[in-house]
Amino acid sequence: MSDLLRGLNPEQLAAVTLPPQHALILAGAGSGKTRVLTTRIAWLISTGQASPQSVLAVTFTNKAAKEMLTRLSSMLPINTRGMWIGTFHGLCNRLLRAHHRDAALPQLFQILDSADQLSAVKRLLKSLNVDDEKFPPRELCHFINAQKEAGLRPSAVEAWDDYTRKRVELYEAYEAQCQKEGVVDFAELLLRSYELLSRNEPLRRHYQERFRHILVDEFQDTNRLQYSWLRQLAGGQANGPHPPNPRPTTGFAQPVGSGGAEQCSANSHLHPGEGGGYSEAPRGACIFAVGDDDQSIYAFRGADVGNMRDFEREFKVANVIRLEQNYRSHGNILDAANAIIKHNARRLGKNLWTEAGSGEPIRVFEAWSDLDEARWIVEEVKALSRDGHARAEMALLYRSNAQSRVLEHALFAAGLPYRVYGGLRFFERQEIKHALAYLRLIANAGDDTAFARVVNFPTRGIGARSLELLQDAARAGGGSLMAAIPQVAGKGGASLAKFAELVGKLREAAHLPLPELIEHVVELSGLRAHYQTEKEGQDRLANLDELVNAGANFIAEEGAVGEEGELSADLAAFLAHASLEAGEHQAGEGDDALQLMTVHSAKGLEFNVVFISGLEEGLFPHENAILEADGLEEERRLMYVAVTRARQRLYLSHAQTRMLHGQTRYNLPSRFLEEVPAGLLKWLTPRVAKGGFAVSPVPALCVPSGTFSGMPRRSETTGSGWRIGQSVRHAKFGEGVVINLEGSGQDARAQINFGAAGMKWLALSVAKLEAA
DNA sequence: TTTTGAGTCCTTTTT
DNA sequence: GGACTCAAAA
């Protein structure tokens, strides 16, 4: 046991060995957060304070969950298989599968990922004849998810205007559709299991008594629903009763649907007299939450840092431990990170320090264009590589996925091995989704989303007309699309009947072992034949083969659970796996390749060398974020996360011009560059003035075409009709003053001070300016 | 019914 | 520059 604790610093040790009480660990970047979490579990188990079955540990990503499991099994000689360690969504899925009857779900309910949800909503709007211009499907998805995450069923949503009323109506219709089809979206997984527990007292008691220790990773990223879910599961509070004090905008205060105020009534059960002098040991678990408010970067999708404060208050958390010693980065990098995050007002407060030396300065590069930036990065990586740095230990980070293309292009051209994380995942590829849709129809013939996806793919003469007729028939009969097929006569009816026959044949094969079943489906559905004739189909065929492999691997890893029966439980488990874990694994995992990813997906990782590219106003911080409340602070936290990924060397770069949605844009350097103390920076390119550009390698463009000889003065460059000092008006930014002009012809651009709307470089060929 | 071409929006970030 | 939608043509 003492082996477990060896090497922990005093704060880490204190956290790991806390008595069984609620605790909040504020763990800065690189402070050994995961280690503390896993060691805590190992310590609880190895000292006999907890059995493996009484521990529940929850994370956000599958990667983190897996990491926790491997670390744990290396520390303890136990089988982690049956332990409740996983993502929120994974654990909820498990709960709902186990109690599908109580949750009013079919045994083989399917999980919709975001893309599935979107197409389900589109289908709904079409069937209800709702104008999707007025109610954009994306926006509606967002609305529905937001309501669910606030714990609000349609009946509980307050709607004050017609527009919202209509949206609520659509929300209700969407729910009915999902229920009928036996499908569940991501938010529903959580809300459904929350409601399951709150309405079913015996079940709730069962789990509250079972789980004595609940450990939460990345607590700052929890949304209100997840927090309520945890609160529910934790039951009574060991450190005192819980005041019913939820936020006003959520449904957790009021009755949710029919079984609402359980939260409070449950607590009054547990604490009959105020504060409870009861001899009975308090039922329920201790929550051990680990988080870092400075790394909260998911507010945009409902994460609420306020949960940290609420947790502290509502659970009367007596143990708040700060882990501030950083074991990852050199001093200069840490100083930069601290300096940046200091600009945020709303913080719990924390300052990282390290015993490592200050290390190298942070290198900054100003590129003329995004292409230029990419080429520079290639050269730099090559040089580092020659000096013996492993490419796999270098990461290239960017704000949004769209930026990766230019970078990939340059890397590819240079023959530098690289690997991109994120982007299109394996289970999100169209050929895979098609094959999965057939599998879903085998598991659940009522899955209309899957039906609509493949009924005419590969094409088999079932067009929009036939589908429309079918939809009408289904609505009249109240059944699924599949069930309505016999009711449709005529030409389309024959093709549909053939499709039903096909699915019937596939179902007969459902008893086959999973990989063989997949193979069978790919063959019989005509997918293979279709991609064989398609020109670009080779990759897709390879992916379909890979899907068969994935099925085999899944069985090998998870173990076959399927009994002999008509429908294999393996299939359902595999489909859930495909939705919940979009499949990070890619070819070339083990290769020594440069790592490319967004800043978001870099969270939790670390590298010897880190490049942060595209540090420009409008890009990072992103222009959409600047307008949102607290958006800028979230961007800054994102920057903080990016910087703290680096161990030894950090590069920052920005480009003066960049192609974005097909247009050349001129961006100012990111304000985050200014926020790093100049003393920590080493500019690799000359810098002229603060806020301006360095000597531009703007080549011949500067030579004015129709002017006199001699040095062109900037203010005369273009003959564009604008002059420095002139007042102008822009449709979006309002009134401003021209303060600089550069380039000529197509490339002419002007720097304009728009006052409140900020300083902008605008391309004169693009921007519509008028004299003011 | 299917294919093709033009036009539109997009773009944060993920389970 | 790409994914997606919608209209017209085959």
Short mmCIF file of C-alpha atoms (C1' of nucleotides) in Angstrom, two decimals, chain A residues 89 300-301 399 401 425 461 600 624, chain B residues 1-3 10-15:
data_model
loop_
_atom_site.label_atom_id
_atom_site.label_comp_id
_atom_site.label_asym_id
_atom_site.label_seq_id
_atom_site.Cartn_x
_atom_site.Cartn_y
_atom_site.Cartn_z
CA HIS A 89 -23.06 8.61 -21.32
CA PHE A 300 -20.62 26.45 -25.20
CA ARG A 301 -22.36 23.14 -24.88
CA ARG A 399 -8.42 26.49 -32.87
CA ASN A 401 -10.67 21.95 -37.62
CA ARG A 425 -14.13 9.55 -37.08
CA GLY A 461 -35.86 2.57 -57.23
CA HIS A 600 -10.10 21.14 -27.40
CA ASN A 624 -18.18 34.14 -32.64
"C1'" DT B 1 -36.18 8.27 -60.61
"C1'" DT B 2 -31.64 9.48 -60.92
"C1'" DT B 3 -27.99 12.46 -62.01
"C1'" DC B 10 -21.04 27.38 -43.08
"C1'" DT B 11 -17.30 27.00 -39.11
"C1'" DT B 12 -15.76 26.79 -33.11
"C1'" DT B 13 -14.91 23.02 -29.92
"C1'" DT B 14 -17.80 16.73 -28.47
"C1'" DT B 15 -20.44 12.59 -25.72
#
